[in-house]
GROMACS .gro file of C-alpha atoms in nm:
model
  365
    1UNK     CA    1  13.429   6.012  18.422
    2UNK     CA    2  13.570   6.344  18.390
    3UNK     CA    3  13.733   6.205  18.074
    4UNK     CA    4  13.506   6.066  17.923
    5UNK     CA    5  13.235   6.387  17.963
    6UNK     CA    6  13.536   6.566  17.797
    7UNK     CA    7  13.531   6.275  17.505
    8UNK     CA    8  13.162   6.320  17.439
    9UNK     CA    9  13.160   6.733  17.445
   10UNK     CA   10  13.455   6.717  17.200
   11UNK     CA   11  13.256   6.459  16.959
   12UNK     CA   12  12.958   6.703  17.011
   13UNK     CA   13  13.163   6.958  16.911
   14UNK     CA   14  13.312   6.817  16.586
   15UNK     CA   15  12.987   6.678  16.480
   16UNK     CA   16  12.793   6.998  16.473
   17UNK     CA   17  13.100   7.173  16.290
   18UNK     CA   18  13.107   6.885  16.036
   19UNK     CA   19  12.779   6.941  15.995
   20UNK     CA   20  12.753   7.294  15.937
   21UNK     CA   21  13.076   7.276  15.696
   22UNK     CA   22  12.862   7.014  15.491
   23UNK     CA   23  12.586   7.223  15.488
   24UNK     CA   24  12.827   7.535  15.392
   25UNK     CA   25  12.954   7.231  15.140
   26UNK     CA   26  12.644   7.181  15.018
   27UNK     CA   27  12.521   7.526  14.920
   28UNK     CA   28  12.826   7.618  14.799
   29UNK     CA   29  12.810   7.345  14.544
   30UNK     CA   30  12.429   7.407  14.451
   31UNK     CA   31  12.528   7.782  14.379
   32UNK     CA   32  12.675   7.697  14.062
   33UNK     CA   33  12.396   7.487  13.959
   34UNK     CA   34  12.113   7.651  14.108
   35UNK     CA   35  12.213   7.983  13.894
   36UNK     CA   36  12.227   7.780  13.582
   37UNK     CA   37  11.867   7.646  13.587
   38UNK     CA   38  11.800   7.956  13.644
   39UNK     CA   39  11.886   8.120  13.353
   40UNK     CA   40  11.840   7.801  13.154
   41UNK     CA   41  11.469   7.884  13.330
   42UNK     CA   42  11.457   8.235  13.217
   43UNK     CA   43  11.571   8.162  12.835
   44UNK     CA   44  11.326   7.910  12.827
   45UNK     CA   45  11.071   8.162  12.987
   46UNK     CA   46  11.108   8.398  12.770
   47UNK     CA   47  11.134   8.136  12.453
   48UNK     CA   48  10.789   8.005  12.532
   49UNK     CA   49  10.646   8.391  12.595
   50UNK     CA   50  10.768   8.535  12.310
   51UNK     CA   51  10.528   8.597  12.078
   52UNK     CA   52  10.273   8.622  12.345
   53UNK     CA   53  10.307   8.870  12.549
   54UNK     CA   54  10.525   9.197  12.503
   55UNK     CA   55  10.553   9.489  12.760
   56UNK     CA   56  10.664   9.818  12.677
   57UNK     CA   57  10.747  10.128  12.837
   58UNK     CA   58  10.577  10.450  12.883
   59UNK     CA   59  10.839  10.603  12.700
   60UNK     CA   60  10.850  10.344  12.434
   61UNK     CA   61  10.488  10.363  12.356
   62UNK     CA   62  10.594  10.774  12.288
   63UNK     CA   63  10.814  10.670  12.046
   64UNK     CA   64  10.637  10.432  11.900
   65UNK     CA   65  10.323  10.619  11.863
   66UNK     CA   66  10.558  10.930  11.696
   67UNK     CA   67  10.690  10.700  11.463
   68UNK     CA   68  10.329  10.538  11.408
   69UNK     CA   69  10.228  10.941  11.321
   70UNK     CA   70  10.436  10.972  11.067
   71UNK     CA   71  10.397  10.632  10.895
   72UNK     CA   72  10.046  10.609  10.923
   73UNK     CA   73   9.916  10.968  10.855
   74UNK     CA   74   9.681  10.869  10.574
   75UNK     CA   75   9.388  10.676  10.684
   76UNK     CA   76   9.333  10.279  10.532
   77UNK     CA   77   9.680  10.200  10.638
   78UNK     CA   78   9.721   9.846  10.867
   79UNK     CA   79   9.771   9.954  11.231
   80UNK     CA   80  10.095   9.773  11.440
   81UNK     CA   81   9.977   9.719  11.781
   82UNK     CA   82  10.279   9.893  11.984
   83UNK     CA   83  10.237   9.689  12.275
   84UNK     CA   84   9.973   9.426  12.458
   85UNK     CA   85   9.980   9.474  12.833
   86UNK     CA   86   9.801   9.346  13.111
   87UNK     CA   87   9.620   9.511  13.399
   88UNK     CA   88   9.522   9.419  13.714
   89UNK     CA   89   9.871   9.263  13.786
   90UNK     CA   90   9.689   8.956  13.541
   91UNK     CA   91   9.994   8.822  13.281
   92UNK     CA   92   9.821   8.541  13.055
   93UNK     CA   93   9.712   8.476  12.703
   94UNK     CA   94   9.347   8.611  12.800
   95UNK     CA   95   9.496   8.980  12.975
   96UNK     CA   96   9.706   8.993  12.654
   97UNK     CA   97   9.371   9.014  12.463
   98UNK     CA   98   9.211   9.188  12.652
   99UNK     CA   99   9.457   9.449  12.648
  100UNK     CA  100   9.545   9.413  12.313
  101UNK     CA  101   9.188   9.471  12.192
  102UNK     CA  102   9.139   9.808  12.371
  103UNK     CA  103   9.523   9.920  12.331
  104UNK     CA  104   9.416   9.876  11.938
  105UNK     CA  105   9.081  10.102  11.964
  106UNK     CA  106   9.284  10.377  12.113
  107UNK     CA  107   9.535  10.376  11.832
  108UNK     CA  108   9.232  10.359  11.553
  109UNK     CA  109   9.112  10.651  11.788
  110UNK     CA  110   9.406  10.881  11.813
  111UNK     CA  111   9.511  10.805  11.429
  112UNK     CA  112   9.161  10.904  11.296
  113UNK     CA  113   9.182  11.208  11.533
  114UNK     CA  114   9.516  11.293  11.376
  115UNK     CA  115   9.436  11.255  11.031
  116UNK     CA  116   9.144  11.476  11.069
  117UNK     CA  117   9.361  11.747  11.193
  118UNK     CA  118   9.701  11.649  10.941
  119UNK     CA  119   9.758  11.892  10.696
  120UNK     CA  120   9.915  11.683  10.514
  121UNK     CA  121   9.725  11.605  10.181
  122UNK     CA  122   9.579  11.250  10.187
  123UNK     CA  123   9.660  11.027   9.889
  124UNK     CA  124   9.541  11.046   9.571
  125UNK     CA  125   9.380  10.727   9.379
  126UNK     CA  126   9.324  10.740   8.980
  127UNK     CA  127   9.111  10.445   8.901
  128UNK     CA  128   8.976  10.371   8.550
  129UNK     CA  129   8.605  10.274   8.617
  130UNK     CA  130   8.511  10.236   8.238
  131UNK     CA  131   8.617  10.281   7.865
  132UNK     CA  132   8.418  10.332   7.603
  133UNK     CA  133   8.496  10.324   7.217
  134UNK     CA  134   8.371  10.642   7.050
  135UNK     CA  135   8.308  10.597   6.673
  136UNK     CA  136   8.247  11.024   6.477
  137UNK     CA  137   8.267  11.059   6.123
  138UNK     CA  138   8.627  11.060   6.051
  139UNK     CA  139   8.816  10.899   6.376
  140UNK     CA  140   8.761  10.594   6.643
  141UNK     CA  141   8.929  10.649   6.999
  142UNK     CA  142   8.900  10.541   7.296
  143UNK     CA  143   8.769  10.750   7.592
  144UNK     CA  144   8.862  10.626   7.947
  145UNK     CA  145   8.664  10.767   8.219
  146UNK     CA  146   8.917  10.820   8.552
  147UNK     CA  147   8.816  10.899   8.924
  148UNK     CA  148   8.989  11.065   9.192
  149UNK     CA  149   8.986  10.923   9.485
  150UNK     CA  150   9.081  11.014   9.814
  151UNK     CA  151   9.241  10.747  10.002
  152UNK     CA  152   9.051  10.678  10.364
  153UNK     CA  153   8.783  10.904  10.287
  154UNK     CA  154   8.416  10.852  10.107
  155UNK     CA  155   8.312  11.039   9.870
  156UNK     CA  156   7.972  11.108   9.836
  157UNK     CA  157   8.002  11.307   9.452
  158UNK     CA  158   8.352  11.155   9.307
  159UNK     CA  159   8.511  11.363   9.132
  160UNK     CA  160   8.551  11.219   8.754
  161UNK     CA  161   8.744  11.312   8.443
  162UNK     CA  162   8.655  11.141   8.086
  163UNK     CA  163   9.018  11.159   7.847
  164UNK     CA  164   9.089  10.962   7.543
  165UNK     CA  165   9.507  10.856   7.483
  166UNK     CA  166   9.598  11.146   7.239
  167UNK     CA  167   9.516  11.383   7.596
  168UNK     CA  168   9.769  11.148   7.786
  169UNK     CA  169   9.987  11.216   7.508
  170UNK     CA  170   9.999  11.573   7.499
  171UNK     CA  171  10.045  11.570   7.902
  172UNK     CA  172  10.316  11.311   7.842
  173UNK     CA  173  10.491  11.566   7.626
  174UNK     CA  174  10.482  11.864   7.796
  175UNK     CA  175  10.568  11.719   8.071
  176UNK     CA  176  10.874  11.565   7.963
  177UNK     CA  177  10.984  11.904   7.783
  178UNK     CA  178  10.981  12.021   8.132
  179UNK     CA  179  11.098  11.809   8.353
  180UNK     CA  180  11.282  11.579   8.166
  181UNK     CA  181  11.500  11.410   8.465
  182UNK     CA  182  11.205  11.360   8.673
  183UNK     CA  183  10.993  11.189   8.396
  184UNK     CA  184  11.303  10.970   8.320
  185UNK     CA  185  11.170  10.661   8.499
  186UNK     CA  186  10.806  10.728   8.431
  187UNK     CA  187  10.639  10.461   8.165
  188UNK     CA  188  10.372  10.571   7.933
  189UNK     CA  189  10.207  10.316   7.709
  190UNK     CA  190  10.302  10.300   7.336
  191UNK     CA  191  10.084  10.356   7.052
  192UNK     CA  192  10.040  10.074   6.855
  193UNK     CA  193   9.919  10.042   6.456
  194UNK     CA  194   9.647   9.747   6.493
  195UNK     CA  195   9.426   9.602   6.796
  196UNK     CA  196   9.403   9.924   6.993
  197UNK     CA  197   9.022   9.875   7.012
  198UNK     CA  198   9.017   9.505   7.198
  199UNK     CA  199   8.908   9.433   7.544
  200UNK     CA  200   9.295   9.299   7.613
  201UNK     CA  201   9.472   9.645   7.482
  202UNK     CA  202   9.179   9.863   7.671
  203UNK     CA  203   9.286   9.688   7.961
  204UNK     CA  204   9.627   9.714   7.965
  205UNK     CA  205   9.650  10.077   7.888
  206UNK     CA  206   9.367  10.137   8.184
  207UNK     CA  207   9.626   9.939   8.406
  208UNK     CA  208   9.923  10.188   8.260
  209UNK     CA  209   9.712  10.484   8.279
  210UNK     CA  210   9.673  10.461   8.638
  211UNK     CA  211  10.020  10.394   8.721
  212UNK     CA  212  10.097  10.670   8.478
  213UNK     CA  213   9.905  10.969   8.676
  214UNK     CA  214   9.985  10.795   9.000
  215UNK     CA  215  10.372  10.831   8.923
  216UNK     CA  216  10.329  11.170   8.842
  217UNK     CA  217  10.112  11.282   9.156
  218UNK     CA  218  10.439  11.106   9.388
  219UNK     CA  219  10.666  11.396   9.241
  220UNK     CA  220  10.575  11.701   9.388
  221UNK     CA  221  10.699  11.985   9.162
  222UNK     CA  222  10.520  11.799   8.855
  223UNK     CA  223  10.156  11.771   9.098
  224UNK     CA  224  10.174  12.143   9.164
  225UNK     CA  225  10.271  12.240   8.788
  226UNK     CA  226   9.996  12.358   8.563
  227UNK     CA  227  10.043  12.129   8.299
  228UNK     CA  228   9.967  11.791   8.541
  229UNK     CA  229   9.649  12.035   8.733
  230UNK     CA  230   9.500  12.167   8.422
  231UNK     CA  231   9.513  11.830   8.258
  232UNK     CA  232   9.234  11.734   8.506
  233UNK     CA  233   8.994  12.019   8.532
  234UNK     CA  234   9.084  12.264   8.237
  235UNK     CA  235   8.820  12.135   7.997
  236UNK     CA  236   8.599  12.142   8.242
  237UNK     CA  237   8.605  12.488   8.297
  238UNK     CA  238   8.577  12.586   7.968
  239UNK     CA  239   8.286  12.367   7.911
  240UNK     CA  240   8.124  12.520   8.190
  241UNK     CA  241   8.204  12.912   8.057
  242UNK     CA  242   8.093  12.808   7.738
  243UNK     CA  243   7.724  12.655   7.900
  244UNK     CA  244   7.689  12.941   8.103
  245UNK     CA  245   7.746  13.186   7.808
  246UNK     CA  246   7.428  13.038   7.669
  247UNK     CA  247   7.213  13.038   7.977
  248UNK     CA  248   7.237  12.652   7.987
  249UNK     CA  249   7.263  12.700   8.396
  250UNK     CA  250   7.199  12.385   8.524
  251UNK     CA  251   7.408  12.164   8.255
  252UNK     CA  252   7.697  12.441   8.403
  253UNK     CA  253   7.641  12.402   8.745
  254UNK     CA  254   7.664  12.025   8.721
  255UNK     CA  255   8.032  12.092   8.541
  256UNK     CA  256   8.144  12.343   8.768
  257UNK     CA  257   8.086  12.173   9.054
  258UNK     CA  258   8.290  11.817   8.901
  259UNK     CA  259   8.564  12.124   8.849
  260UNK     CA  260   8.523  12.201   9.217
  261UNK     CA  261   8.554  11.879   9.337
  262UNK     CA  262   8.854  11.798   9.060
  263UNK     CA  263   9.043  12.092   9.225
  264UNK     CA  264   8.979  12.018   9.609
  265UNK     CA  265   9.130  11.629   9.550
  266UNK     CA  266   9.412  11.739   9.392
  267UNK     CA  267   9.485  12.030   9.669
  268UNK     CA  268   9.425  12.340   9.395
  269UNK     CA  269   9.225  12.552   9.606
  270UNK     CA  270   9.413  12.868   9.604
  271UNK     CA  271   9.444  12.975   9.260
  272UNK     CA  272   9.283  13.202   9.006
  273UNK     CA  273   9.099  12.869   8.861
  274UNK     CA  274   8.978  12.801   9.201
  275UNK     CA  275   8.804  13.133   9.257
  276UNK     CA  276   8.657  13.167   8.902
  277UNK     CA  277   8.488  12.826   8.975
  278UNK     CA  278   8.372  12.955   9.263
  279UNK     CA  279   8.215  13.250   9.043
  280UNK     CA  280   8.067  13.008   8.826
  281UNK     CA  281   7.943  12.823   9.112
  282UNK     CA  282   7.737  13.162   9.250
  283UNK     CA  283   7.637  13.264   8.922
  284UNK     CA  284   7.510  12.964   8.832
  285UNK     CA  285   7.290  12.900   9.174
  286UNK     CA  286   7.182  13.260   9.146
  287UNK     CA  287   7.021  13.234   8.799
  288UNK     CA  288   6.880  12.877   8.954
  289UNK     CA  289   6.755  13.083   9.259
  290UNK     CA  290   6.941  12.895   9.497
  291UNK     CA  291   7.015  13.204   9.674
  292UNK     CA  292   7.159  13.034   9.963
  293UNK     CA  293   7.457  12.806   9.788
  294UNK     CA  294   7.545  13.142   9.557
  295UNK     CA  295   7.602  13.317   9.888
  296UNK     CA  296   7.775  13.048  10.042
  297UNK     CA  297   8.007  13.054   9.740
  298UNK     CA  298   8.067  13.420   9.798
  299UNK     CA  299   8.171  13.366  10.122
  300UNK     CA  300   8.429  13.093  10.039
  301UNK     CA  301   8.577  13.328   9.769
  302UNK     CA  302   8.580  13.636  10.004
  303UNK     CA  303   8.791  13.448  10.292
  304UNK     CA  304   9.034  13.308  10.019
  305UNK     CA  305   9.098  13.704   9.907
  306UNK     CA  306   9.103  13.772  10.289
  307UNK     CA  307   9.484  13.860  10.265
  308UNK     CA  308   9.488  13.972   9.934
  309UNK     CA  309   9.451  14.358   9.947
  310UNK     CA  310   9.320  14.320   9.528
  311UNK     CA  311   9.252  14.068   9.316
  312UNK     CA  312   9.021  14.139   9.004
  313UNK     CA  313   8.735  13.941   9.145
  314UNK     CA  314   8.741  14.119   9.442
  315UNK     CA  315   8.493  14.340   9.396
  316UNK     CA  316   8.269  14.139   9.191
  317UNK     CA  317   8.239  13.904   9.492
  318UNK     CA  318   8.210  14.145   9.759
  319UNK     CA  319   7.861  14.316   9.548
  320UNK     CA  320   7.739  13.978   9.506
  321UNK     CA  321   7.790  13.913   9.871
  322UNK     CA  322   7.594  14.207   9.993
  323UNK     CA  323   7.349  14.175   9.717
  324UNK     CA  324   7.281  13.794   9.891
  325UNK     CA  325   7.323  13.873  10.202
  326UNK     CA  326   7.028  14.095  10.205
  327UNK     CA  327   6.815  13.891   9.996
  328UNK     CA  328   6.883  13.569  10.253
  329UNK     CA  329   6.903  13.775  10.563
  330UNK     CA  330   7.288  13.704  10.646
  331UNK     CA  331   7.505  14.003  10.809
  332UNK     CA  332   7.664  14.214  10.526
  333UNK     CA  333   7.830  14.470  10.753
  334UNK     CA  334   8.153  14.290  10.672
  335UNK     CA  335   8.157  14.284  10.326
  336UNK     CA  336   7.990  14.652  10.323
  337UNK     CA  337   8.328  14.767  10.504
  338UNK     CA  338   8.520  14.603  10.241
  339UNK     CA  339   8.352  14.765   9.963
  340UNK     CA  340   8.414  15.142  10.181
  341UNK     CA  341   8.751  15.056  10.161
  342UNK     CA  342   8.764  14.983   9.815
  343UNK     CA  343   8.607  15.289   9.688
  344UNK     CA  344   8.809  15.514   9.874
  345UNK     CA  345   9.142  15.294   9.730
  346UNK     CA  346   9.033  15.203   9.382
  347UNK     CA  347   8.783  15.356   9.103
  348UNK     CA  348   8.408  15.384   9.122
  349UNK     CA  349   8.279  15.037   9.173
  350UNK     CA  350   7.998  15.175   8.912
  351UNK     CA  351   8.269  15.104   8.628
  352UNK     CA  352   8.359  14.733   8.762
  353UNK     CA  353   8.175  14.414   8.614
  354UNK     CA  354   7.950  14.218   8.789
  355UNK     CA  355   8.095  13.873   8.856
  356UNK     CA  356   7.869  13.714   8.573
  357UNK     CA  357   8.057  13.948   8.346
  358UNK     CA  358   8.385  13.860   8.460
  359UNK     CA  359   8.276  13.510   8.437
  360UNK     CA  360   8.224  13.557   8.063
  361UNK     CA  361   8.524  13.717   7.978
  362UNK     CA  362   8.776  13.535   8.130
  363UNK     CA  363   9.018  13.375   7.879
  364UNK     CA  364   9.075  13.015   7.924
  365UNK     CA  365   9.309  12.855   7.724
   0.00000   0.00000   0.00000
């Protein structure tokens, strides 16, 4: 009996052991293949997700929306989602939407926010709208009518130019004498000795034109040099000194104003041209009786000479700018101060012109 109790415990015995080294068995074997399907799992999860879903860090959206601040600082440019996430803990097609759709509203957002504040200049369009051939008595051109246009932005006056290809030639040229390596790889259309008036040639050289100026406004030393700026506005100006001269005021308003417009696209709003198209601009109002714009013009003027202790308009400006303050009721006390100073620095302000007069004489050439 004894025995056989002693029999049974030791079969007991093995059986559980056996057992328990199967089981041991067992998982050690499915280690190896349990780890496999699961990373043949997770390649295959993240096979059938890509595409669909992304996730991306907090840091990562920083960089991404740095690097989205740089590339996309002019407005019109297509917008990269940086990342589609999913809240509420929800992962799926529809969070990816969702999240998606108001991740992209925040970037339109911010990048409109940031372009208003950029100081970067936005970029510049040249678009041929029309040509026209002009027939006088002893020539036939054509005359190609060009706006600027601000990419992004809507411009309620464009600003508009009207030049014929003997200008383009001349700008060519001088341009070239100048800066000869950087109008190397610049193409300007050829003349040609028959068919320069059909629809087909018109065309083309529209096509060229616009690639022409656009080439040049890329290079920055030839946008800021006064043979590219004054191509634009230059006859301008001296069609509007020359109207105004003859008391044609409101044919001269309308040109100084396209000249005003010319000069803010193409970010020429701090020179000598600038100001005495600002002159032109409050002359031109006054003698309209548009008392309000002329002083408003004044003003503009009088903060660009801010940090300039003299400038020959100077004191034109700042008379004007009392004279219309008073007549419109605005606060002269400013400009009154200004004018102090002046007599105590300068000669009698009895001996200076009037800013019509400086207007007049101003040589443009």
């Amino acid at each position: 009996m004894a025995a056989r109790i002693l029999h049974r415990l030791r079969h007991a015995l093995s059986g559980e052991g056996g057992r328990e080294e199967r089981a041991c068995g067992s998982a050690e074997a499915e280690d190896c293949p349990e780890s496999s399907e699961l990373e043949d799992d997770t390649e295959g999860l993240s096979t059938r997700l890509s595409g669909t879903l992304s996730f991306t860090s907090h840091e990562e959206e920083e960089d991404e929306e740095e690097e989205e601040e740089g590339a996309g600082e002019e407005l019109g440019q297509p917008l990269q989602p940086a990342a589609a996430g999913a809240e509420d803990g929800e992962w799926g097609p529809a969070a990816e939407r969702a999240g998606g759709s108001s991740l992209l509203t925040r970037q339109l957002q911010e990048l409109w926010r940031r372009s208003r504040g950029s100081l970067a200049p936005q970029r510049l369009l040249f678009e041929v709208t029309s040509a026209s051939v002009v027939s006088e008595r002893s020539s036939k051109y054509v005359l190609y009518t060009i706006y600027l246009i601000r990419s992004g932005r809507f411009d309620k006056a464009p600003a508009a130019i009207a030049r014929r290809y003997s200008d383009f030639e001349r700008l060519n040229h001088r341009l070239r004498c100048r800066f000869g390596c950087d109008m190397a790889g610049i193409a300007f259309p050829r003349k040609r000795l028959r068919q320069n008036f059909t629809a087909e040639t018109i065309a083309k050289r529209s096509r060229a034109f616009e690639q022409f100026l656009s080439h040049l406004h890329s290079i920055a030393e030839i946008r800021r040099s006064p043979e590219f700026l004054e191509f634009f506005f230059l006859q301008d100006l001296q069609a509007a000194q020359r109207l105004t001269c003859t008391g044609m005021y409101r044919e001269a308003l309308a040109t100084w104003a396209n000249a005003y417009r010319l000069q803010d696209r193409l970010g020429a709003c701090s020179s000598s041209r600038f100001l005495l198209t600002l002159a032109g601009l409050a002359v031109c109002h006054q003698e309209l009786d548009e008392l309000g714009e002329a002083h408003g013009c004044c003003e503009q003027a009088l903060q660009l000479l801010e940090a300039q202790g003299s400038h020959p308009l100077l004191g034109p400006f700042l008379q004007a700018h009392v004279h219309l303050a008073w007549k419109v009721g605005k606060d002269k006390r400013r400009s009154e101060a200004r004018l102090q100073d002046l007599r105590e620095a300068g000669p009698p302000l009895q001996q200076q012109p009037t800013l019509k007069e400086c207007l007049i004489k101003e040589p443009l050439e």
